[in-house]
JSON list of C-alpha atoms in Angstrom, two decimals:
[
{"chain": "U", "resi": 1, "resn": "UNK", "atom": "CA", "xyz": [-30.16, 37.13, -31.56]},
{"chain": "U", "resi": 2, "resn": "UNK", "atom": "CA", "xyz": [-28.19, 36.66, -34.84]},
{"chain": "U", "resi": 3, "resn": "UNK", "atom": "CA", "xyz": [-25.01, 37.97, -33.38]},
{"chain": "U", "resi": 4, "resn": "UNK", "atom": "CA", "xyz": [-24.81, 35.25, -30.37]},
{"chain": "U", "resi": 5, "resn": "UNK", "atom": "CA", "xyz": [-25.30, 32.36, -33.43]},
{"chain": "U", "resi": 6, "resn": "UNK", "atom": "CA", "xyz": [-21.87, 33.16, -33.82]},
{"chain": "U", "resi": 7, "resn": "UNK", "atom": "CA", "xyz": [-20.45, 32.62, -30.88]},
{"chain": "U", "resi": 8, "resn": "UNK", "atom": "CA", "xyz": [-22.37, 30.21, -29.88]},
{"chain": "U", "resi": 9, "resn": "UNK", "atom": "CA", "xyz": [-21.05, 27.74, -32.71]},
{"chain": "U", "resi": 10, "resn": "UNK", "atom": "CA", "xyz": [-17.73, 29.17, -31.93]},
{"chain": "U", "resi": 11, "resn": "UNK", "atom": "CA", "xyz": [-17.81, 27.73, -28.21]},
{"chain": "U", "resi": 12, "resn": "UNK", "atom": "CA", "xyz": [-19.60, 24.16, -29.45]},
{"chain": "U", "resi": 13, "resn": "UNK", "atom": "CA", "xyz": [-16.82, 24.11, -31.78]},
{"chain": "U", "resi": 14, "resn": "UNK", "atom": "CA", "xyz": [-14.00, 24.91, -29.09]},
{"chain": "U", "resi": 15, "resn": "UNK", "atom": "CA", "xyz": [-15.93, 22.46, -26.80]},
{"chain": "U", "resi": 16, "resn": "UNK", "atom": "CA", "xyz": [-15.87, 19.72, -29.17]},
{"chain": "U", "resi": 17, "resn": "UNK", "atom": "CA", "xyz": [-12.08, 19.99, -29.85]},
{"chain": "U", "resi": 18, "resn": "UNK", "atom": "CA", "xyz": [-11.28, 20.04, -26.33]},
{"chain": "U", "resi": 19, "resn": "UNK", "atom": "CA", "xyz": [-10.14, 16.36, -25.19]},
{"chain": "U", "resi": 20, "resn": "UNK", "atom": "CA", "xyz": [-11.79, 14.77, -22.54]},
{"chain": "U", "resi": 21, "resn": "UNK", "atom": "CA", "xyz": [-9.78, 14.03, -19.20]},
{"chain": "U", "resi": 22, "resn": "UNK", "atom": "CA", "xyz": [-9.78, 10.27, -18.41]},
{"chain": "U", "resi": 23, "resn": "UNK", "atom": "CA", "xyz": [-10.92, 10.23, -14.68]},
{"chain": "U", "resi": 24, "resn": "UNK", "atom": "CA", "xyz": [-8.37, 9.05, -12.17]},
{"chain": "U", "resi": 25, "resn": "UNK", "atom": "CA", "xyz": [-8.86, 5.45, -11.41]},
{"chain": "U", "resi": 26, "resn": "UNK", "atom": "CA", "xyz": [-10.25, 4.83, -7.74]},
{"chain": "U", "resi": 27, "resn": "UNK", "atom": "CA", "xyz": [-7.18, 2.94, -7.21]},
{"chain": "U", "resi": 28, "resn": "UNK", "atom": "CA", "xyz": [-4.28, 5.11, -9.26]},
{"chain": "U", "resi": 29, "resn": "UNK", "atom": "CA", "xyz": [-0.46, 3.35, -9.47]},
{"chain": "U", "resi": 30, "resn": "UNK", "atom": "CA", "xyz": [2.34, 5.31, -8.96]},
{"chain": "U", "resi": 31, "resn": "UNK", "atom": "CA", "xyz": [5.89, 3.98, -9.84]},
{"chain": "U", "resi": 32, "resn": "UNK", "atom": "CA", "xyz": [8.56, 5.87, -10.54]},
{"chain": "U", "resi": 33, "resn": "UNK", "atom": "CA", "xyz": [12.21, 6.29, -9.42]},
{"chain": "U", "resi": 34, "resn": "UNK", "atom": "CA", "xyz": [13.27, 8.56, -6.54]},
{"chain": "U", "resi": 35, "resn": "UNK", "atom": "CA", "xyz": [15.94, 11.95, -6.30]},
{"chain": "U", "resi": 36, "resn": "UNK", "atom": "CA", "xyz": [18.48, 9.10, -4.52]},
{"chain": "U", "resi": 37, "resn": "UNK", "atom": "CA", "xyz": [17.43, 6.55, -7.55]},
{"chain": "U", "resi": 38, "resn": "UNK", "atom": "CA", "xyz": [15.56, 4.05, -5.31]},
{"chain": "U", "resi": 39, "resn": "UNK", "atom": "CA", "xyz": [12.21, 2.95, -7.26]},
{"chain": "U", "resi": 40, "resn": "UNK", "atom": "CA", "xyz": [8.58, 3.97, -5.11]},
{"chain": "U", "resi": 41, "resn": "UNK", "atom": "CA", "xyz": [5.54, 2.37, -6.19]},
{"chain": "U", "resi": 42, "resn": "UNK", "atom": "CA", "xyz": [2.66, 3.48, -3.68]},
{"chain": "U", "resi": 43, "resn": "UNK", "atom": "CA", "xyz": [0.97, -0.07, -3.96]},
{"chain": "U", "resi": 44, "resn": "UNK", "atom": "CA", "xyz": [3.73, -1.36, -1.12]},
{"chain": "U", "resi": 45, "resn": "UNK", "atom": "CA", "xyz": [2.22, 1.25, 0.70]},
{"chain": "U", "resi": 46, "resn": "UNK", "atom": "CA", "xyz": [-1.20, -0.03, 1.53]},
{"chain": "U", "resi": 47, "resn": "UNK", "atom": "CA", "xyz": [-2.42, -0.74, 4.93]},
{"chain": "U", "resi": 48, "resn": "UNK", "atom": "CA", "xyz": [-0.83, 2.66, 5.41]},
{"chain": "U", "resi": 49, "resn": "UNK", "atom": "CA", "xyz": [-2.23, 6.41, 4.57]},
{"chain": "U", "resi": 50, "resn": "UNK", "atom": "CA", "xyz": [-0.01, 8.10, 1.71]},
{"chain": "U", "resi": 51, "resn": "UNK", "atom": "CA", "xyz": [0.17, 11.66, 1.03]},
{"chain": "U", "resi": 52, "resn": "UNK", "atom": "CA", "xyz": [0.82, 12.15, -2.57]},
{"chain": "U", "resi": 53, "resn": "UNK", "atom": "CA", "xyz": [2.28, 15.94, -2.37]},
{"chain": "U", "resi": 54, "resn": "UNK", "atom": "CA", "xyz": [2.80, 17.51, -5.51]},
{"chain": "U", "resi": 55, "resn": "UNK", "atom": "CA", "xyz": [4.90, 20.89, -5.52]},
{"chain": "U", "resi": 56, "resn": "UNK", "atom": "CA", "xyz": [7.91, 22.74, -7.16]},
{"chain": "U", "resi": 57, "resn": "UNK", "atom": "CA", "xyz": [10.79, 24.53, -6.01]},
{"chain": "U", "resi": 58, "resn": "UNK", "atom": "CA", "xyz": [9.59, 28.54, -6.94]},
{"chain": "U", "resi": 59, "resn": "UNK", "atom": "CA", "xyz": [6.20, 27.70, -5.15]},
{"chain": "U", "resi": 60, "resn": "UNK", "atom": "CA", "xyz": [6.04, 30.03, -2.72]},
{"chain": "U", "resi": 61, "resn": "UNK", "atom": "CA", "xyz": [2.80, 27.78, -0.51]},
{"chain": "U", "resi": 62, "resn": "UNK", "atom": "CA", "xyz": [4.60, 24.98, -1.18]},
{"chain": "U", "resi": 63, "resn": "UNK", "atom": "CA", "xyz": [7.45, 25.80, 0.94]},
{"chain": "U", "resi": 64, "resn": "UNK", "atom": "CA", "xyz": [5.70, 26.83, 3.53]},
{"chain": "U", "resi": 65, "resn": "UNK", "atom": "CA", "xyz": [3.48, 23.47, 3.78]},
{"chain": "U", "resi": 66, "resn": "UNK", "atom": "CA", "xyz": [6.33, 20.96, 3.68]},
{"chain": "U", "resi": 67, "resn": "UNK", "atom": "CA", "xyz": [7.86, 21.69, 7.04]},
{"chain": "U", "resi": 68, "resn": "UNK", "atom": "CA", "xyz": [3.88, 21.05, 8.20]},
{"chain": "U", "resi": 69, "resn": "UNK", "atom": "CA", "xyz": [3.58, 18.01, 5.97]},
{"chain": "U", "resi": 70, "resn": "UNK", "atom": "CA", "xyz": [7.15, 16.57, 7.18]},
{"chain": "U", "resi": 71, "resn": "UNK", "atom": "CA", "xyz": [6.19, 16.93, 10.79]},
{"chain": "U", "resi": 72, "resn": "UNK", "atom": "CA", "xyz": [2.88, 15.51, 10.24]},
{"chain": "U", "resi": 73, "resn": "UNK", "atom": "CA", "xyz": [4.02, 12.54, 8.65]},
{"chain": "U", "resi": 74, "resn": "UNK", "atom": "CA", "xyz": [7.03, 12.09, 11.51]},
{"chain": "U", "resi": 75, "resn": "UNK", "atom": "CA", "xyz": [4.61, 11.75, 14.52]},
{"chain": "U", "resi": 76, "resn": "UNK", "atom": "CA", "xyz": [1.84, 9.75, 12.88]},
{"chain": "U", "resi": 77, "resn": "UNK", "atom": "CA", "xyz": [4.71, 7.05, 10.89]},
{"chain": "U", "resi": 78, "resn": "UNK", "atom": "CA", "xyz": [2.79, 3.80, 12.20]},
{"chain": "U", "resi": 79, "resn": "UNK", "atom": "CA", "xyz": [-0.36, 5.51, 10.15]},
{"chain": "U", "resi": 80, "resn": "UNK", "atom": "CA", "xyz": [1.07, 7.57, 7.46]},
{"chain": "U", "resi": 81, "resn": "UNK", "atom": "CA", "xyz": [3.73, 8.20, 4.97]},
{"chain": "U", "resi": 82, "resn": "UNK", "atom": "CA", "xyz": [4.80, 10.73, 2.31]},
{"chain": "U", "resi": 83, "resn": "UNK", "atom": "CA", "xyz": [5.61, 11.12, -1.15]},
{"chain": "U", "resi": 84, "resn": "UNK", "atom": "CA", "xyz": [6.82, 14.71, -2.45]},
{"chain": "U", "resi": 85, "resn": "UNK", "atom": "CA", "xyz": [6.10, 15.04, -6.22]},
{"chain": "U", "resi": 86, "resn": "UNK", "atom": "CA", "xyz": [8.58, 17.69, -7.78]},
{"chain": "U", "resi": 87, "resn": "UNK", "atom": "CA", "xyz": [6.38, 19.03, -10.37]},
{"chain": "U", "resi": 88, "resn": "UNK", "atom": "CA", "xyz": [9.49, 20.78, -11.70]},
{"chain": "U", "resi": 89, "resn": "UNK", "atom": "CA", "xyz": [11.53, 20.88, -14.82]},
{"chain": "U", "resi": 90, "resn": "UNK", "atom": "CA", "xyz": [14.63, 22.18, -13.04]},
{"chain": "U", "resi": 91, "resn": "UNK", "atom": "CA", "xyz": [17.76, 19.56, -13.31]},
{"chain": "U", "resi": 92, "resn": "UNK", "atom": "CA", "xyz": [17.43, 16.75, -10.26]},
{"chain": "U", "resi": 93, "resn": "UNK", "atom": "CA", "xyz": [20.89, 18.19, -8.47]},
{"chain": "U", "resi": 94, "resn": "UNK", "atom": "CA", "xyz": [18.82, 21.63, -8.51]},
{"chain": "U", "resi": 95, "resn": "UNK", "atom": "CA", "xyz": [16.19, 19.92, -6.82]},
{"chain": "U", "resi": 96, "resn": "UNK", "atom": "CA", "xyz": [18.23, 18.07, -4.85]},
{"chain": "U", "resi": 97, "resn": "UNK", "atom": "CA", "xyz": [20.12, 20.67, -3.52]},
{"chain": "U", "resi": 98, "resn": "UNK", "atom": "CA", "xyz": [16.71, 22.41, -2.96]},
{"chain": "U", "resi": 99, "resn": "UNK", "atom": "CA", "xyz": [16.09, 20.02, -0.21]},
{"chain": "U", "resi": 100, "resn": "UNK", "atom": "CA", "xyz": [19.29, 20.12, 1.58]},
{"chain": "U", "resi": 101, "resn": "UNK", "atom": "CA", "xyz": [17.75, 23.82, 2.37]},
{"chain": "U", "resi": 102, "resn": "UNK", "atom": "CA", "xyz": [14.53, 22.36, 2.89]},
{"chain": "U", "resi": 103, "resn": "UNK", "atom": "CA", "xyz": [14.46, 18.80, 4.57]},
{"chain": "U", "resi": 104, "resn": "UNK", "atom": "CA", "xyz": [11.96, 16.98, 4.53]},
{"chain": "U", "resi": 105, "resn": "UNK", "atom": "CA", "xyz": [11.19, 13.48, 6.41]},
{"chain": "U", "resi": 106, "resn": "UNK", "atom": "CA", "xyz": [9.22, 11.72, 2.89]},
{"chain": "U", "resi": 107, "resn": "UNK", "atom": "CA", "xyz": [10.97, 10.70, -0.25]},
{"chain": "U", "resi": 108, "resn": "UNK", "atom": "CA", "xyz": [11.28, 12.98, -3.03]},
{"chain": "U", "resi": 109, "resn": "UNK", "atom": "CA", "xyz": [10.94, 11.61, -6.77]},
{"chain": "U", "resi": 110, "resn": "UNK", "atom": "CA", "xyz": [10.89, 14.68, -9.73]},
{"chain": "U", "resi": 111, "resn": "UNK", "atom": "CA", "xyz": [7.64, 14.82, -12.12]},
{"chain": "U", "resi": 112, "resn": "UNK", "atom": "CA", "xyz": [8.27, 16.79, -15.58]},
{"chain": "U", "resi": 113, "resn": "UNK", "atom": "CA", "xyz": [5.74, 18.76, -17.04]},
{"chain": "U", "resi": 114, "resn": "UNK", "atom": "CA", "xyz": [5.97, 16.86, -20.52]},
{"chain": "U", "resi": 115, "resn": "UNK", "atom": "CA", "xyz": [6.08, 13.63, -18.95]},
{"chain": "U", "resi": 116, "resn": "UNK", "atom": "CA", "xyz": [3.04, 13.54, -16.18]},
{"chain": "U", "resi": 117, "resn": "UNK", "atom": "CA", "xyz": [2.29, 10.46, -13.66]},
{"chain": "U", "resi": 118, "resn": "UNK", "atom": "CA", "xyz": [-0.18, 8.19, -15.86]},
{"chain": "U", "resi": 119, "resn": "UNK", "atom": "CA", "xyz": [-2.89, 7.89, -12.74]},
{"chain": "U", "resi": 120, "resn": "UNK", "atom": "CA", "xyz": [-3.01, 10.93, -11.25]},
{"chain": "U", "resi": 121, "resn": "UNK", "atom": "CA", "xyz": [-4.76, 14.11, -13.10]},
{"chain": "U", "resi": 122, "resn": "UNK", "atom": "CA", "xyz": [-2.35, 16.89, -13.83]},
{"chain": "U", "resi": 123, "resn": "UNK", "atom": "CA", "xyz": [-2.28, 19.31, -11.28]},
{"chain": "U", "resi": 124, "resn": "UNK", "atom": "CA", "xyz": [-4.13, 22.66, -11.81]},
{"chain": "U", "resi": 125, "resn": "UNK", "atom": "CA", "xyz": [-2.41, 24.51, -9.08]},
{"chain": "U", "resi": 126, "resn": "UNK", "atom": "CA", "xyz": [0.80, 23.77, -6.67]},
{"chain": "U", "resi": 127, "resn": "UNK", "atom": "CA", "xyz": [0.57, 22.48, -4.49]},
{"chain": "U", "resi": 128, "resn": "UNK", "atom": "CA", "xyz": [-1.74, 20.11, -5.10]},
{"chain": "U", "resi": 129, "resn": "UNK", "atom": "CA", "xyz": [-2.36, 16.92, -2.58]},
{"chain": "U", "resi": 130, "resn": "UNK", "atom": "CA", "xyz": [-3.42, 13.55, -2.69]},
{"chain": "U", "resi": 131, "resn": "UNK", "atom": "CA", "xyz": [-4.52, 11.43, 0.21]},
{"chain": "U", "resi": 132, "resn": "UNK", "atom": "CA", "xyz": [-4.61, 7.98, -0.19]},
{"chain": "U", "resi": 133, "resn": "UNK", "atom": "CA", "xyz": [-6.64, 5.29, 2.05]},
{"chain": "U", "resi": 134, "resn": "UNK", "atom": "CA", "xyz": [-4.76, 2.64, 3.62]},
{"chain": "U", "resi": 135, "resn": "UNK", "atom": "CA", "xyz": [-7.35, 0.81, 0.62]},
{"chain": "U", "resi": 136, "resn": "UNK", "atom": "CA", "xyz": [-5.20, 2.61, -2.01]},
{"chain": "U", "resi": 137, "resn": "UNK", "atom": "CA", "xyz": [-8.62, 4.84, -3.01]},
{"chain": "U", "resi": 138, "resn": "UNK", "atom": "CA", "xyz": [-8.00, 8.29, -3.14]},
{"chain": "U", "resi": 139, "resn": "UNK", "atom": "CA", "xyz": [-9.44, 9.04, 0.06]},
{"chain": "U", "resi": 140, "resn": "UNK", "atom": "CA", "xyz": [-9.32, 13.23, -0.93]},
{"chain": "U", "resi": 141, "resn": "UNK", "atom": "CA", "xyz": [-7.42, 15.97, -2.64]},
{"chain": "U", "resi": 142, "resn": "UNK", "atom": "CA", "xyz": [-6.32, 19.38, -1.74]},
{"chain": "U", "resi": 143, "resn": "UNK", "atom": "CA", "xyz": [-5.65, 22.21, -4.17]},
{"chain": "U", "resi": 144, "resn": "UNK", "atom": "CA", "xyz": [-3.87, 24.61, -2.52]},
{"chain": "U", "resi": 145, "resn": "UNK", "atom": "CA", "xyz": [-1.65, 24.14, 0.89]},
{"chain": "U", "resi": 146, "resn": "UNK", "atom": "CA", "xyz": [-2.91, 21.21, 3.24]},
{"chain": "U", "resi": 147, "resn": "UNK", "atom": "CA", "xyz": [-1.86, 21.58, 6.79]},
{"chain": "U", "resi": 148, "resn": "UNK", "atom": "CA", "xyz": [-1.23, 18.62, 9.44]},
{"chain": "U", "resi": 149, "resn": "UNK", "atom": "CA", "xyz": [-4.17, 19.40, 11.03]},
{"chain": "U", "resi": 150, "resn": "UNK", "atom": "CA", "xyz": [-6.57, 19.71, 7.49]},
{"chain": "U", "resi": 151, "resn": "UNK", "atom": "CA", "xyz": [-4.87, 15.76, 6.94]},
{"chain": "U", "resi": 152, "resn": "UNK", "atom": "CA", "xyz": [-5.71, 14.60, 11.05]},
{"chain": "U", "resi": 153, "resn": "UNK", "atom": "CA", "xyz": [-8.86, 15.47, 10.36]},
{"chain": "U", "resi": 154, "resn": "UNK", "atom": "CA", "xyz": [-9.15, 14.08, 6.81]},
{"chain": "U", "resi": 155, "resn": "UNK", "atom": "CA", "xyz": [-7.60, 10.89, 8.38]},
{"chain": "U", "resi": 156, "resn": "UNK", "atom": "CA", "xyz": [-9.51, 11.02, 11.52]},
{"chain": "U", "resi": 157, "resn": "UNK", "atom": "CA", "xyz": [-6.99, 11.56, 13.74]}
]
């Protein structure tokens, strides 16, 4: 039993160093300036349900979803729009020219890793998505890809 005293101070100590993660607010802002330099801010979204779609360029599952999420958000555009979250610290013309390979029907705005979006928790895993009520309450997130049917049925559609 002596042995684990050890350790067990060891882990209340690394426990209480560890900061504590503010919870996302039911209602989280978003504002922030676009790839093409237009400003976004997802409150002139309500009334409408926004996919908040974060992902990088050398993320393999994230490729593959956008085509999915693009299409998605294409038929249902009375209900739903799109925001892609570059989670990337490449240069914006790298990301940019990214997309010209891999279109996309939403507006793309670039995330650092140093400088995170205030509201939203940091992701854990790419990609990582967001649904927003037409309420602005996060309605549910995915970790890991989302497909257009996962979000239908999420939406109830």
């Amino acid at each position: 039993m002596k042995m684990y005293r050890p350790l067990a101070l060891l882990a209340l100590a690394l426990a209480a160093a560890t900061p504590a993660l503010a919870a996302m607010p039911e209602r989280p802002a978003l504002k922030l300036a676009l790839l093409d330099g237009k400003p976004y801010d997802l409150a002139a979204e309500r009334g409408h349900w926004v996919i908040v779609n974060f992902w990088a360029t050398w993320c393999v599952p994230c490729i593959a979803e956008m085509p999915d999420i693009s299409r998605f958000v294409s038929a249902h555009k009375d209900k739903v729009r799109a925001i892609g979250l570059a989670y990337d610290d490449s240069e914006p013309a790298d990301i940019k020219a990214f997309l010209a390979k891999h279109p996309v029907s939403y507006p793309v705005a670039q995330v650092t890793l140093d400088k995170p979006v205030p509201d939203f928790d940091q992701p854990r895993g790419l990609p990582t998505t967001y649904l927003i009520a037409p309420d602005g309450k996060v309605a549910k997130r995915f970790v890991g890809p989302v497909t257009g049917k996962a979000l239908g049925e999420a939406i109830g559609l």
